[in-house]
Amino acid sequence: MFSQYNSPLQALSGLSSLAAGAKVYIKRDDLLHPYVSGNKWRKLKYFLQNHDPNRAVLSFGGAYSNHLHALAFATRQLGIRCHAIVRGDSDIKLSQTLQDCQKWSMRLHFVDRVEYRKRTDKAYLTQLAKRFDNAVVLPEGGFGARAMQGVGEIIPELEEIQPSYIFCPVGSAATISGLIKAAPVSCKIIGVAALKNAAYLIPIIEQQTGRLHGDNWTLLLDAHQGGFGKINQDLLAAVKDFYLQHKILLDPIYTSKMWLAFIKYAQQELTANDTAVLLHTGGLQGWQGFIERQKLSSEFLADTGLHSVD
Ligand SMILES: Cc1ncc(COP(=O)(O)O)c(C=O)c1O
C-alpha cells in the first residue's frame, strides 16, 4: 500500500491573469490511493510501517473524518486492530464515513464534546490505551513526527520545477510542518487554515519546525469560509469552475479553501517569475457528508461528476 510512487505533478493552464502570470502546478496526491489518499497516505505511511502489528491503534475524529476513513482502510489492509474515539452521539444514524470505517473493522467509541476535548491530555490517553489492549495512540489528524517525515517526501518530488511557493490546506498542521521542515528556505510555504480561530497553530508549527512564522512560511487565517465544515456559494462555485476547467475535483473542507485563498494571494504577492505548487491533499470522501445532508443541488452534483465519488 505504501510502496514508493511519485504522485503526478500537473500544470494548471489558462490561469495567467488569475495567478499574476506565475506558473502553477497541482501536486495530485489525491491520486495516491483510492481510500488512503492525499496527505493521509503521506501521514500514515511511516506510522503504520513502524507499527507493531500485534498492538492496536487508537485514534480520534468526527463523523466525517477523512483521517478515520483512511486509517480504517489502511489498518484493515495491514491486519492491524483499530479503535476510534468519535466525537458525537452513537444514537444518531451513522454517517457514510463511519459506516465505511465500521465495514473496515474499526471499532467506534462515541464520546461527548467534553470528553473529546481531553484528547491530548496525557492521563486520559494512558487510561484509554490501557482500556483498549495497550493500543498505540495516533493523535487526531495523524499528527506526529512520522507524519511529517512522510509529508517531507513531497519536496524531492518537486525538484525538477524548483517551486518558489507551495500552498497547502491546514487542519492539525502536520502537513504544513512536514513541508516547512523539508523545503529549502528559498521556497515559501503558504498554509490555509480550514478552521476558524486557528492562530493557536502558529506556535505549534514553530515548535515542530524550528522556523518562525514569517520566515519562509505563513498561515492564512481568514480563508476558512465561515468555519470548519461550512460551505457557501462562493466555495461551491469555485469548486465547480475548477472542475469544469481542469477536470480535477477539490474537496469541500480543505483544498477548495486553499484554491480560493490561492487566487487572492496570487494576485497580491505572486509575479510572472514565480512557480507555485498547490498540494491536492485528497479528502474527496468528505463530499459524502454534504450529499447525505442534502446540501448540494443536483446541478452541482452533475456538473462536478460527484455521483461517482465513493
Ligand atoms: C483532505 C485534507 N486536507 C488537508 C488536511 C489538513 O492536514 P493536517 O491535519 O496535516 O494539517 C486534512 C486533514 O488531515 C485533510 O483531510
Short mmCIF file of C-alpha atoms and ligand atoms in Angstrom, two decimals:
data_model
loop_
_atom_site.label_atom_id
_atom_site.label_comp_id
_atom_site.label_asym_id
_atom_site.label_seq_id
_atom_site.Cartn_x
_atom_site.Cartn_y
_atom_site.Cartn_z
CA MET A 1 0.00 0.00 0.00
CA PHE A 2 2.82 2.43 0.78
CA SER A 3 5.22 1.43 -1.97
CA GLN A 4 7.22 4.28 -3.47
CA TYR A 5 5.28 6.15 -6.11
CA ASN A 6 5.58 9.81 -7.05
CA SER A 7 2.16 11.38 -7.38
CA PRO A 8 1.62 13.23 -10.69
CA LEU A 9 2.51 16.89 -10.97
CA GLN A 10 0.10 18.59 -13.32
CA ALA A 11 0.40 22.08 -14.81
CA LEU A 12 -2.73 24.23 -14.48
CA SER A 13 -3.21 26.03 -17.75
CA GLY A 14 -5.30 29.08 -18.60
CA LEU A 15 -4.76 30.85 -15.26
CA SER A 16 -2.49 33.68 -16.34
CA SER A 17 -4.42 36.71 -15.05
CA LEU A 18 -5.76 34.83 -12.01
CA ALA A 19 -2.25 33.86 -10.95
CA ALA A 20 -0.37 37.02 -11.96
CA GLY A 21 1.40 35.14 -14.76
CA ALA A 22 3.07 32.68 -12.39
CA LYS A 23 3.48 29.05 -13.43
CA VAL A 24 1.08 26.96 -11.38
CA TYR A 25 1.08 23.22 -10.79
CA ILE A 26 -1.11 20.93 -8.77
CA LYS A 27 0.51 18.00 -6.99
CA ARG A 28 -2.00 15.20 -7.33
CA ASP A 29 -1.61 13.42 -4.01
CA ASP A 30 -5.35 12.76 -4.30
CA LEU A 31 -4.36 10.07 -6.80
CA LEU A 32 -2.04 8.19 -4.44
CA HIS A 33 -4.69 5.68 -3.38
CA PRO A 34 -8.48 5.38 -3.77
CA TYR A 35 -9.13 5.38 0.01
CA VAL A 36 -5.86 6.36 1.66
CA SER A 37 -5.40 9.40 -0.50
CA GLY A 38 -3.63 12.72 -0.30
CA ASN A 39 -1.90 13.66 2.90
CA LYS A 40 -3.44 10.65 4.69
CA TRP A 41 -1.18 8.40 2.60
CA ARG A 42 1.82 10.58 3.42
CA LYS A 43 0.96 10.90 7.12
CA LEU A 44 0.11 7.25 7.79
CA LYS A 45 2.96 5.70 5.80
CA TYR A 46 5.76 5.75 8.39
CA PHE A 47 3.48 5.45 11.39
CA LEU A 48 1.94 2.21 10.10
CA GLN A 49 5.17 0.85 8.63
CA ASN A 50 6.78 1.16 12.06
CA HIS A 51 3.79 -0.10 13.99
CA ASP A 52 3.92 -3.41 15.89
CA PRO A 53 1.07 -5.32 14.20
CA ASN A 54 0.28 -7.12 17.47
CA ARG A 55 -0.82 -3.87 19.05
CA ALA A 56 -4.00 -1.98 18.22
CA VAL A 57 -4.05 1.64 17.06
CA LEU A 58 -6.31 4.19 18.74
CA SER A 59 -7.16 7.50 17.10
CA PHE A 60 -9.69 10.34 17.12
CA GLY A 61 -12.08 12.10 14.76
CA GLY A 62 -15.55 13.34 13.95
CA ALA A 63 -18.39 11.78 11.99
CA TYR A 64 -16.97 12.84 8.60
CA SER A 65 -13.29 12.47 9.38
CA ASN A 66 -11.03 11.87 6.37
CA HIS A 67 -8.38 10.71 8.79
CA LEU A 68 -10.50 7.97 10.38
CA HIS A 69 -11.74 6.85 6.98
CA ALA A 70 -8.22 6.41 5.61
CA LEU A 71 -6.92 4.89 8.84
CA ALA A 72 -9.72 2.33 8.92
CA PHE A 73 -8.98 1.21 5.39
CA ALA A 74 -5.21 1.10 5.88
CA THR A 75 -5.30 -0.80 9.18
CA ARG A 76 -7.77 -3.28 7.72
CA GLN A 77 -5.41 -3.90 4.79
CA LEU A 78 -2.45 -4.36 7.10
CA GLY A 79 -4.34 -6.58 9.56
CA ILE A 80 -3.99 -4.11 12.46
CA ARG A 81 -6.79 -3.73 15.03
CA CYS A 82 -8.03 -0.17 15.25
CA HIS A 83 -10.20 1.81 17.67
CA ALA A 84 -11.55 5.30 17.17
CA ILE A 85 -12.81 7.78 19.72
CA VAL A 86 -15.54 9.60 17.84
CA ARG A 87 -16.97 12.98 18.80
CA GLY A 88 -20.75 12.61 18.73
CA ASP A 89 -23.73 10.53 19.57
CA SER A 90 -23.98 6.81 18.77
CA ASP A 91 -27.80 7.04 18.60
CA ILE A 92 -27.74 9.24 15.51
CA LYS A 93 -27.67 7.46 12.14
CA LEU A 94 -24.05 6.74 11.28
CA SER A 95 -22.54 8.89 8.54
CA GLN A 96 -21.40 7.09 5.40
CA THR A 97 -17.83 7.81 6.53
CA LEU A 98 -18.35 5.96 9.82
CA GLN A 99 -20.29 3.16 8.13
CA ASP A 100 -17.24 2.61 5.92
CA CYS A 101 -14.98 2.67 8.99
CA GLN A 102 -17.12 0.01 10.65
CA LYS A 103 -17.20 -2.06 7.48
CA TRP A 104 -13.38 -1.98 7.57
CA SER A 105 -13.46 -3.27 11.18
CA MET A 106 -12.66 -0.04 13.00
CA ARG A 107 -14.23 -0.14 16.49
CA LEU A 108 -16.05 3.13 17.15
CA HIS A 109 -16.41 4.58 20.67
CA PHE A 110 -18.60 7.66 20.90
CA VAL A 111 -17.88 10.41 23.42
CA ASP A 112 -19.43 13.81 24.08
CA ARG A 113 -17.67 17.10 23.31
CA VAL A 114 -16.41 17.49 26.85
CA GLU A 115 -14.67 14.13 26.85
CA TYR A 116 -13.42 14.66 23.28
CA ARG A 117 -11.63 17.81 24.44
CA LYS A 118 -9.41 15.61 26.60
CA ARG A 119 -7.86 14.00 23.50
CA THR A 120 -4.42 15.49 24.14
CA ASP A 121 -4.47 15.03 27.93
CA LYS A 122 -1.71 12.59 28.91
CA ALA A 123 -3.53 10.91 31.79
CA TYR A 124 -6.64 10.42 29.67
CA LEU A 125 -4.59 8.89 26.84
CA THR A 126 -2.84 6.49 29.20
CA GLN A 127 -6.19 5.41 30.55
CA LEU A 128 -7.60 4.92 27.04
CA ALA A 129 -4.58 2.96 25.85
CA LYS A 130 -4.98 0.60 28.81
CA ARG A 131 -8.69 0.20 28.18
CA PHE A 132 -8.02 -0.79 24.57
CA ASP A 133 -5.36 -3.54 24.97
CA ASN A 134 -2.36 -1.29 25.26
CA ALA A 135 -3.17 0.43 21.98
CA VAL A 136 -0.74 2.89 20.41
CA VAL A 137 -2.29 6.34 20.30
CA LEU A 138 -2.25 8.20 16.99
CA PRO A 139 -3.32 11.82 17.57
CA GLU A 140 -6.23 13.41 15.71
CA GLY A 141 -5.35 14.09 12.07
CA GLY A 142 -2.39 11.68 12.34
CA PHE A 143 -0.26 14.47 13.80
CA GLY A 144 3.30 13.50 14.75
CA ALA A 145 6.94 13.14 13.68
CA ARG A 146 6.20 10.15 11.42
CA ALA A 147 3.52 12.13 9.62
CA MET A 148 5.93 14.98 8.97
CA GLN A 149 8.56 12.56 7.72
CA GLY A 150 6.10 11.18 5.16
CA VAL A 151 4.92 14.61 4.05
CA GLY A 152 8.53 15.77 3.66
CA GLU A 153 8.93 13.29 0.82
CA ILE A 154 6.85 15.60 -1.36
CA ILE A 155 9.73 18.07 -1.62
CA PRO A 156 12.19 15.91 -3.61
CA GLU A 157 9.30 15.00 -5.91
CA LEU A 158 9.14 18.69 -6.89
CA GLU A 159 12.84 19.04 -7.62
CA GLU A 160 12.53 19.44 -11.37
CA ILE A 161 10.36 22.57 -11.10
CA GLN A 162 12.01 24.18 -8.01
CA PRO A 163 8.84 25.94 -6.79
CA SER A 164 9.08 29.34 -5.14
CA TYR A 165 5.73 28.70 -3.37
CA ILE A 166 3.86 25.66 -2.10
CA PHE A 167 0.27 26.08 -0.94
CA CYS A 168 -1.37 23.54 1.35
CA PRO A 169 -4.52 23.32 3.48
CA VAL A 170 -4.09 23.12 7.25
CA GLY A 171 -6.02 21.17 9.89
CA SER A 172 -3.83 19.62 12.59
CA ALA A 173 -0.75 21.28 10.97
CA ALA A 174 1.19 18.04 10.40
CA THR A 175 1.23 18.57 6.64
CA ILE A 176 2.44 22.16 6.67
CA SER A 177 5.04 21.32 9.32
CA GLY A 178 6.39 18.43 7.23
CA LEU A 179 6.66 20.69 4.19
CA ILE A 180 8.37 23.50 6.08
CA LYS A 181 10.91 21.11 7.59
CA ALA A 182 11.82 19.54 4.26
CA ALA A 183 11.70 22.55 1.92
CA PRO A 184 14.67 24.78 1.15
CA VAL A 185 14.31 28.26 2.70
CA SER A 186 14.03 29.71 -0.81
CA CYS A 187 10.58 28.08 -1.10
CA LYS A 188 7.72 29.77 0.75
CA ILE A 189 5.09 27.50 2.26
CA ILE A 190 1.64 29.07 2.48
CA GLY A 191 -0.83 27.21 4.69
CA VAL A 192 -4.56 27.85 4.53
CA ALA A 193 -6.35 27.14 7.80
CA ALA A 194 -9.62 25.24 7.35
CA LEU A 195 -10.71 26.13 10.89
CA LYS A 196 -11.79 29.45 12.35
CA ASN A 197 -9.57 30.93 15.08
CA ALA A 198 -6.61 28.80 14.03
CA ALA A 199 -3.88 31.15 15.30
CA TYR A 200 -3.15 28.64 18.09
CA LEU A 201 -1.49 26.53 15.38
CA ILE A 202 1.28 29.09 14.77
CA PRO A 203 3.35 28.29 17.90
CA ILE A 204 2.75 24.58 17.31
CA ILE A 205 4.20 24.83 13.79
CA GLU A 206 7.09 26.98 15.03
CA GLN A 207 7.89 24.40 17.68
CA GLN A 208 7.69 21.47 15.24
CA THR A 209 9.83 23.09 12.57
CA GLY A 210 12.16 25.46 14.41
CA ARG A 211 11.19 28.15 11.88
CA LEU A 212 9.34 31.29 12.87
CA HIS A 213 6.08 32.41 11.29
CA GLY A 214 7.03 34.85 8.54
CA ASP A 215 10.46 33.25 7.95
CA ASN A 216 9.61 31.23 4.89
CA TRP A 217 6.08 30.26 5.83
CA THR A 218 2.74 31.88 6.53
CA LEU A 219 -0.51 30.57 7.88
CA LEU A 220 -3.52 32.31 6.30
CA LEU A 221 -6.20 32.57 8.97
CA ASP A 222 -9.08 34.22 7.17
CA ALA A 223 -9.85 31.76 4.36
CA HIS A 224 -11.98 29.33 6.39
CA GLN A 225 -15.23 30.36 4.63
CA GLY A 226 -17.20 30.56 7.87
CA GLY A 227 -15.51 27.71 9.73
CA PHE A 228 -14.69 24.05 9.59
CA GLY A 229 -17.29 22.04 7.71
CA LYS A 230 -19.05 25.15 6.40
CA ILE A 231 -19.71 25.55 2.69
CA ASN A 232 -21.11 28.56 0.86
CA GLN A 233 -21.98 29.61 -2.68
CA ASP A 234 -18.52 31.10 -3.40
CA LEU A 235 -16.85 27.87 -2.41
CA LEU A 236 -19.22 25.71 -4.46
CA ALA A 237 -18.88 27.99 -7.49
CA ALA A 238 -15.10 27.82 -7.24
CA VAL A 239 -15.15 24.02 -6.98
CA LYS A 240 -17.44 23.79 -9.99
CA ASP A 241 -15.38 26.20 -12.13
CA PHE A 242 -12.18 24.42 -11.19
CA TYR A 243 -13.67 21.09 -12.13
CA LEU A 244 -15.04 22.36 -15.44
CA GLN A 245 -11.71 23.94 -16.37
CA HIS A 246 -9.24 21.33 -15.14
CA LYS A 247 -11.32 18.17 -14.63
CA ILE A 248 -9.97 17.95 -11.09
CA LEU A 249 -12.33 17.75 -8.12
CA LEU A 250 -11.39 19.67 -4.98
CA ASP A 251 -12.75 18.60 -1.59
CA PRO A 252 -15.27 20.69 0.40
CA ILE A 253 -13.29 21.23 3.61
CA TYR A 254 -9.66 21.79 2.70
CA THR A 255 -8.50 22.06 -0.91
CA SER A 256 -11.42 24.23 -2.03
CA LYS A 257 -10.49 26.81 0.62
CA MET A 258 -6.85 26.56 -0.43
CA TRP A 259 -7.82 27.33 -4.02
CA LEU A 260 -9.88 30.39 -3.04
CA ALA A 261 -7.06 31.64 -0.84
CA PHE A 262 -4.52 30.98 -3.58
CA ILE A 263 -6.35 33.18 -6.11
CA LYS A 264 -6.47 36.07 -3.65
CA TYR A 265 -2.87 35.64 -2.52
CA ALA A 266 -1.53 35.19 -6.07
CA GLN A 267 -2.97 38.49 -7.23
CA GLN A 268 -1.31 40.35 -4.38
CA GLU A 269 2.01 38.53 -3.98
CA LEU A 270 2.98 36.42 -6.98
CA THR A 271 4.80 37.57 -10.12
CA ALA A 272 5.46 36.04 -13.51
CA ASN A 273 8.82 34.79 -12.16
CA ASP A 274 7.16 32.55 -9.58
CA THR A 275 6.38 28.86 -9.76
CA ALA A 276 3.65 27.75 -7.39
CA VAL A 277 2.50 24.28 -6.40
CA LEU A 278 -0.93 23.60 -4.93
CA LEU A 279 -0.99 20.40 -2.91
CA HIS A 280 -4.11 18.35 -3.53
CA THR A 281 -4.44 16.61 -0.19
CA GLY A 282 -7.39 14.40 -1.21
CA GLY A 283 -10.39 14.32 1.12
CA LEU A 284 -12.93 13.72 -1.63
CA GLN A 285 -14.88 11.32 0.55
CA GLY A 286 -15.79 14.46 2.52
CA TRP A 287 -18.44 15.28 -0.09
CA GLN A 288 -20.45 12.29 1.15
CA GLY A 289 -21.48 14.11 4.31
CA PHE A 290 -22.89 17.03 2.32
CA ILE A 291 -24.67 14.67 -0.07
CA GLU A 292 -26.21 12.77 2.88
CA ARG A 293 -27.43 16.01 4.42
CA GLN A 294 -28.77 17.15 1.02
CA LYS A 295 -26.69 20.32 1.00
CA LEU A 296 -25.83 20.14 -2.70
CA SER A 297 -28.04 20.81 -5.71
CA SER A 298 -28.50 18.16 -8.37
CA GLU A 299 -26.93 20.60 -10.89
CA PHE A 300 -23.82 20.86 -8.76
CA LEU A 301 -23.61 17.09 -8.41
CA ALA A 302 -23.98 16.63 -12.15
CA ASP A 303 -21.54 19.43 -13.07
CA THR A 304 -18.81 18.07 -10.82
CA GLY A 305 -19.27 14.36 -11.56
CA LEU A 306 -19.89 13.86 -7.85
CA HIS A 307 -22.33 10.97 -8.10
CA SER A 308 -19.34 8.80 -8.83
CA VAL A 309 -17.40 9.69 -5.63
CA ASP A 310 -17.12 6.59 -3.49
C1 LIG B 1 -8.08 16.46 2.69
C2 LIG B 1 -7.29 17.06 3.78
N1 LIG B 1 -6.50 18.10 3.50
C3 LIG B 1 -5.79 18.71 4.46
C4 LIG B 1 -5.83 18.28 5.77
C5 LIG B 1 -5.04 19.02 6.79
O1 LIG B 1 -3.88 18.30 7.10
P1 LIG B 1 -3.19 18.48 8.51
O2 LIG B 1 -4.13 17.90 9.52
O3 LIG B 1 -1.96 17.67 8.38
O4 LIG B 1 -2.96 19.91 8.72
C6 LIG B 1 -6.62 17.17 6.11
C7 LIG B 1 -6.63 16.64 7.48
O5 LIG B 1 -6.00 15.64 7.70
C8 LIG B 1 -7.37 16.55 5.09
O6 LIG B 1 -8.17 15.50 5.36
#
